[in-house]
Tab-separated table of C-alpha atoms in Angstrom:
chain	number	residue	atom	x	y	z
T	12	UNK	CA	-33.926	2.623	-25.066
T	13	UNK	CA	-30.399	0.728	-25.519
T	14	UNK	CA	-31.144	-3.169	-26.224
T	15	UNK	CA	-28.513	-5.023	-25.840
T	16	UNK	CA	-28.400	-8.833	-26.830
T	17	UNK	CA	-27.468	-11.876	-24.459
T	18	UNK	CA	-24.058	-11.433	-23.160
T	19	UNK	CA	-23.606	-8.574	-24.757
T	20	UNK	CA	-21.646	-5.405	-22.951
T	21	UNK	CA	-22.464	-1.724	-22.273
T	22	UNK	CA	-20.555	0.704	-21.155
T	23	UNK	CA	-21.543	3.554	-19.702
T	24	UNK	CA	-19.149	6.739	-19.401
T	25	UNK	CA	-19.382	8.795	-16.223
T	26	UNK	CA	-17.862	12.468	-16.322
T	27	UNK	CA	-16.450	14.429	-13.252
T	28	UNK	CA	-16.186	17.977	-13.206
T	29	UNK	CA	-16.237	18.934	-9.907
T	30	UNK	CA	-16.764	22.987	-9.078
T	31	UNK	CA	-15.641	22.610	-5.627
T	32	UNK	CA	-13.142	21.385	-3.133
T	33	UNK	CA	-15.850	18.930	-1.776
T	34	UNK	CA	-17.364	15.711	-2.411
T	35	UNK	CA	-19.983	15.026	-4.801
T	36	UNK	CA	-22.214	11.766	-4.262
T	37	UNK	CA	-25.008	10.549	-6.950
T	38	UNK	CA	-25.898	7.121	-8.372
T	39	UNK	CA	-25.872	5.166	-11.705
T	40	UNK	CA	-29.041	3.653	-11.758
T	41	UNK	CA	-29.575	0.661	-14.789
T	42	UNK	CA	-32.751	-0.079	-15.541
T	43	UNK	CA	-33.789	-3.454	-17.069
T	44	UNK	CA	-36.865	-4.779	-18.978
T	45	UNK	CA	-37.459	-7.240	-21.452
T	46	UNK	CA	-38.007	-6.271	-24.957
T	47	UNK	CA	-41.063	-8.141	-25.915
T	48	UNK	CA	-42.387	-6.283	-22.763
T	49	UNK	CA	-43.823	-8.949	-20.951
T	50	UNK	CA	-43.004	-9.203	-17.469
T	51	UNK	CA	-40.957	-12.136	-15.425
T	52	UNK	CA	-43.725	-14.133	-13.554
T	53	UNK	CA	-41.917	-13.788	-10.201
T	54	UNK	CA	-44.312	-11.807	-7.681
T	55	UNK	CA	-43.094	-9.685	-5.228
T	56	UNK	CA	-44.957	-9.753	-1.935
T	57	UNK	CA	-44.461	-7.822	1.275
T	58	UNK	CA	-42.690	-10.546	2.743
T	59	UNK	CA	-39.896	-10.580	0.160
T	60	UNK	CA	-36.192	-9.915	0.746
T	61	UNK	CA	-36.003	-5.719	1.394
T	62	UNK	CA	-33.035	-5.648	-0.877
T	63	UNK	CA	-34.981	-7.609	-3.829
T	64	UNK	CA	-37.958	-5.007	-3.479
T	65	UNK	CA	-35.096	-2.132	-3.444
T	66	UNK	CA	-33.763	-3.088	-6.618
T	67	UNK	CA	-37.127	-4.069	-8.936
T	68	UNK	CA	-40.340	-2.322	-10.300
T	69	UNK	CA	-43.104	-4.046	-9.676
T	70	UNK	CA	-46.488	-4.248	-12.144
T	71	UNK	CA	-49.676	-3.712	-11.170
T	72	UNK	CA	-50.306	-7.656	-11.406
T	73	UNK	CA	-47.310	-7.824	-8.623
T	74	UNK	CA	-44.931	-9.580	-11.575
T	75	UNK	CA	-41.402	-8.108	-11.792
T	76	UNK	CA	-41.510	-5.464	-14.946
T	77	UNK	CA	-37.965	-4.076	-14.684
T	78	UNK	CA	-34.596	-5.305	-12.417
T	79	UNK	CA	-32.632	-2.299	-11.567
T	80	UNK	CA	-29.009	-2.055	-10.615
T	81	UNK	CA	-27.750	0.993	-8.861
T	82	UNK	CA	-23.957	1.991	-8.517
T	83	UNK	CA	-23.460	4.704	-5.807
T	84	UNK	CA	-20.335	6.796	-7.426
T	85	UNK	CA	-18.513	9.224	-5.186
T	86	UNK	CA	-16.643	12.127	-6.386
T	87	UNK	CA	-13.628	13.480	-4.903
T	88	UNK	CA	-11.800	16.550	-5.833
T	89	UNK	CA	-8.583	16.718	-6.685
T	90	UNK	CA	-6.751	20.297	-6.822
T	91	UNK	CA	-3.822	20.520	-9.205
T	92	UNK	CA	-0.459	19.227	-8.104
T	93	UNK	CA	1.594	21.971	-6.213
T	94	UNK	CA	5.192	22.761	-6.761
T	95	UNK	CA	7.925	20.335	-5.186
T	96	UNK	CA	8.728	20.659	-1.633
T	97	UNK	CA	12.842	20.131	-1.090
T	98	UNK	CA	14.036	18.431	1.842
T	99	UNK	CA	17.854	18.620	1.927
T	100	UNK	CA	20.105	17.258	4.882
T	101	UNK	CA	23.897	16.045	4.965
T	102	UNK	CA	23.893	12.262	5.354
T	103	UNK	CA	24.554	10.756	8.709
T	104	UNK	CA	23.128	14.256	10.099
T	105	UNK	CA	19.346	14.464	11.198
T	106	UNK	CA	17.292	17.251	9.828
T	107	UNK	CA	14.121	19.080	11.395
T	108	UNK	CA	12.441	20.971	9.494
T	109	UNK	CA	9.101	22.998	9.698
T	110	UNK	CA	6.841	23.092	6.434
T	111	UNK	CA	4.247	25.412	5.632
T	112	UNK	CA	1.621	23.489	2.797
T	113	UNK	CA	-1.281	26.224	1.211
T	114	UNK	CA	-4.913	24.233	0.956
T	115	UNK	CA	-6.814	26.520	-1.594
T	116	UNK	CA	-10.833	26.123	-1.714
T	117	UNK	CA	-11.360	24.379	1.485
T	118	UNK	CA	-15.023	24.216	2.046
T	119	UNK	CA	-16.073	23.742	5.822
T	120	UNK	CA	-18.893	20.936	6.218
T	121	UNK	CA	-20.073	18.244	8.582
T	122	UNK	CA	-20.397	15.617	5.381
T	123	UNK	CA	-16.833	13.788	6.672
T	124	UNK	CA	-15.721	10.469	4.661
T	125	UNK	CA	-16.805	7.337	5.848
T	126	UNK	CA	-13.012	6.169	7.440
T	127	UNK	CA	-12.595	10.021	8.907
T	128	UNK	CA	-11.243	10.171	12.064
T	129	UNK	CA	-10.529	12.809	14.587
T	130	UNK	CA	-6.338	11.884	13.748
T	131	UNK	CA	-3.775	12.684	11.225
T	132	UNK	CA	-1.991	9.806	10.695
T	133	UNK	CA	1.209	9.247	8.119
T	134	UNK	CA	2.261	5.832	7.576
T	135	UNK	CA	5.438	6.064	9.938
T	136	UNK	CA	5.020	5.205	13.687
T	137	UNK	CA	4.621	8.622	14.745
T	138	UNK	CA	0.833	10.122	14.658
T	139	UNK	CA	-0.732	13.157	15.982
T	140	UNK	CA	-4.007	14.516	16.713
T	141	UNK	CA	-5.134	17.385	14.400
T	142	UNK	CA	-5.037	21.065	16.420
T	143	UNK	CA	-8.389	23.043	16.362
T	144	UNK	CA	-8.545	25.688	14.189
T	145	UNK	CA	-6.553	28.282	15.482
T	146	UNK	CA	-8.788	31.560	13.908
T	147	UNK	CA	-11.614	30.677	16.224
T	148	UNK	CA	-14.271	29.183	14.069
T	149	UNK	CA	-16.887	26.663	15.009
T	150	UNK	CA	-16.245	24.756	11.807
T	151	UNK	CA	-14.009	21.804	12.547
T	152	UNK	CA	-11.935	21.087	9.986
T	153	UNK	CA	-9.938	17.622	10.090
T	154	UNK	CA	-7.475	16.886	7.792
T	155	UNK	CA	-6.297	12.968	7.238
T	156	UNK	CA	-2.692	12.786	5.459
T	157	UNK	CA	-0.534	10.263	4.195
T	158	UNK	CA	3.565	10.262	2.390
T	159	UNK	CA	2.682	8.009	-0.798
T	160	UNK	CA	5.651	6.157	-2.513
T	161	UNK	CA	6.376	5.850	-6.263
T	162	UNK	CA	7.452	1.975	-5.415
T	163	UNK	CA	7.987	-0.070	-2.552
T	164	UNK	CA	11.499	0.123	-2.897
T	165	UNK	CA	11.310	3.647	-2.163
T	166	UNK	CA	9.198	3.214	0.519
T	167	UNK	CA	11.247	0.295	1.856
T	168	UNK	CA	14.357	3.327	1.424
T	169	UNK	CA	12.687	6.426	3.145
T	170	UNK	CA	10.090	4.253	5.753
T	171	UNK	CA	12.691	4.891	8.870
T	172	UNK	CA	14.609	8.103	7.402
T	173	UNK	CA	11.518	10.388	7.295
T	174	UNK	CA	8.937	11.547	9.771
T	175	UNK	CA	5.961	13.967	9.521
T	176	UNK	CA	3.713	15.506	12.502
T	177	UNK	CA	1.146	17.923	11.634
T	178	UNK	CA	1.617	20.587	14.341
T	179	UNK	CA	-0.653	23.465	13.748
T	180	UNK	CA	-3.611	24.761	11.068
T	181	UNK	CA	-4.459	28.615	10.349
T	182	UNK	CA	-7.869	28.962	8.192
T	183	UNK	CA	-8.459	32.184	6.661
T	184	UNK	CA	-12.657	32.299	6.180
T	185	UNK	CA	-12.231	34.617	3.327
T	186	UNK	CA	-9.761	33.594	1.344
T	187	UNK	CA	-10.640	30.088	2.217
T	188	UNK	CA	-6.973	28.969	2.761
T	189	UNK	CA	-5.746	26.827	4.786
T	190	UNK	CA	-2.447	26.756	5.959
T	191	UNK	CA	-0.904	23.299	7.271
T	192	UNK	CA	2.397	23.364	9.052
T	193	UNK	CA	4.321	20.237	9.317
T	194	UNK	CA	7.627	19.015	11.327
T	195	UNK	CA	9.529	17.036	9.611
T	196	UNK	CA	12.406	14.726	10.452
T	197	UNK	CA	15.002	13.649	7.791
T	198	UNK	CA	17.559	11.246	9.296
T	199	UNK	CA	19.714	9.988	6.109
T	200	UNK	CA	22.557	7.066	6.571
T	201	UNK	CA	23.694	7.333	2.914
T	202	UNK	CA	23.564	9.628	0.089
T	203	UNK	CA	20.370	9.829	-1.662
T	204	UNK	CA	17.772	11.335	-3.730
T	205	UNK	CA	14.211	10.306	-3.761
T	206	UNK	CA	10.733	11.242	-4.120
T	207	UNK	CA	7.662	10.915	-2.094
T	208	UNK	CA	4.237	12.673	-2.292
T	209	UNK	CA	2.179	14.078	0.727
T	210	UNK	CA	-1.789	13.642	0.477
T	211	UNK	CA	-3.716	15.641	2.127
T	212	UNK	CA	-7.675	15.114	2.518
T	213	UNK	CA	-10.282	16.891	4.174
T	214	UNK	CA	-12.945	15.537	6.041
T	215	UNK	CA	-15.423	17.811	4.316
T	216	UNK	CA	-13.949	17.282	0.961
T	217	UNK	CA	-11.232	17.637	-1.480
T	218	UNK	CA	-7.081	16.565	-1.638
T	219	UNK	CA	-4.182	18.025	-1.805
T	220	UNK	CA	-1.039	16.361	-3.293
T	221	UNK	CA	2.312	18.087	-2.408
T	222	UNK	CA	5.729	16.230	-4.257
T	223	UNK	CA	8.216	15.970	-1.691
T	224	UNK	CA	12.181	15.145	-2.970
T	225	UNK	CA	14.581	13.857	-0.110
T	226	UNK	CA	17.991	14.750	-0.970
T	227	UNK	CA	20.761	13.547	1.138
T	228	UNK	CA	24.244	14.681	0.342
T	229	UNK	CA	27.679	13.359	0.617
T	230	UNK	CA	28.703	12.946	4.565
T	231	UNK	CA	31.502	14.648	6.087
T	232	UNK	CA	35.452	12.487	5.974
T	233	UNK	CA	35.269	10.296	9.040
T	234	UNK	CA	39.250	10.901	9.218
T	235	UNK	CA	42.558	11.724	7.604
T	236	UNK	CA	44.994	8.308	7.397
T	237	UNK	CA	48.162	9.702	6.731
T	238	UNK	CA	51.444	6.956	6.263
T	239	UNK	CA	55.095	8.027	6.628
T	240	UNK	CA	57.521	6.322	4.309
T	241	UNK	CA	60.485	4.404	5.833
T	242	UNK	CA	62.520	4.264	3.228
T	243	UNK	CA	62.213	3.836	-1.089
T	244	UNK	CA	60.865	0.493	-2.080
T	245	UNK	CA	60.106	-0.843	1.587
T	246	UNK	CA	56.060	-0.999	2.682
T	247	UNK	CA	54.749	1.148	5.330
T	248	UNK	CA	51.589	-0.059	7.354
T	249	UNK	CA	48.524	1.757	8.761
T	250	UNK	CA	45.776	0.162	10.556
T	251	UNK	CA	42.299	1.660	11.330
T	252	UNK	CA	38.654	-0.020	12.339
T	253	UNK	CA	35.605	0.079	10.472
T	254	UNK	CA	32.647	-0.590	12.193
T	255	UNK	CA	28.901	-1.733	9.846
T	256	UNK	CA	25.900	0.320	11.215
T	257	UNK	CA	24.006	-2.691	10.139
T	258	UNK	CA	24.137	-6.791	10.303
């Protein structure tokens, strides 16, 4: 019952309260007709485009009566962000460290996103092929994830310092928790501090974001130059190489 005249724009507000770690799928369906209620003197016959005949209603006279326009809308759930993950190494050291990431309300399912995969992959080089859940379930649970950047000068910063492998899963059926553990590698060449956040989706629904903070610390003294004196007021001269890790 909304007219709306020529040119004239409606919006339509769409509200997301999920229940569940899963995702929800439904349509917004608009439904057009004209308001004198006559009907546009197109007829649709059998041979018409399947798409045109999708998205009309027809009269009984075969003329259009209403043009519809339908919006699939998919719903993802997001659980609330967990508590920062600190990954602390000494720069110019390399740092391997094993991770342990809590997935509350993961719902097993064969509904799986349409770019789901049987890998984990994180945007370095490295990628890894999810384990099978380890408590001897049928339910296959894959897990995608992902280090997101707050900038691409971050990214452009952490890219080749930091590496992630997903090496083992634990699901607990009645507490429906699922326990990731991750390796990662934290390779610093400077001192540092920056922030990066893991996302972590399920096939069968919901993500998982997980702040990460990178904190390299001053290195350790590459050497002690000590210089004699010779004498008061004359120069005394020590010479030592430097060598750039980079062009």
């Amino acid at each position: 019952g909304v007219r709306l005249a020529p040119k004239e724009r409606l919006e339509i507000p769409v509200l997301f309260m999920p229940a569940e770690m899963k995702i929800y799928k439904t349509q917004v369906v608009i439904h057009v007709m004209r308001e004198n209620g006559e009907n546009w003197p197109y007829e649709v016959t059998a041979e018409s485009n399947t798409d045109l005949i999708r998205n009309v209603t027809v009269a009984e006279n075969g003329e259009i009566q209403g043009i519809l326009w339908i919006y699939p809308i998919h719903g993802m759930s997001e659980a609330p962000q967990q508590k920062s993950v600190v990954v602390r190494c000494q720069a110019r050291q390399r740092l391997e460290q094993r991770v342990e990431l809590l997935l509350i309300g993961v719902i097993p399912g064969e509904t799986a996103l349409p770019d789901a995969g049987n890998s984990a992959v994180v945007n370095t080089d490295e990628s890894s092929s999810t384990p099978e859940v380890t408590d001897g379930s049928s339910a296959a649970l894959e897990f995608l994830y992902e280090l997101q950047y707050q900038s691409d000068e971050i990214r452009s910063q952490l890219d080749s310092l930091v590496g992630m492998q997903l090496l083992q899963k634990e699901w607990d059926t009645e507490s429906r928790i699922v326990t990731l553990i991750f390796n990662v590698v934290f390779a610093p060449s400077k001192p540092m501090r920056n922030k990066a956040t893991l996302a972590v989706q399920c096939t069968a629904g919901g993500l998982w974001k997980f702040p990460l903070v990178f904190i390299a610390t001053e290195p350790e003294v590459d050497d002690v130059i000590n210089i004699a004196a010779v004498g008061l007021n004359k120069e005394s001269i020590v010479g030592f190489k430097l060598t750039s890790q980079t062009r």
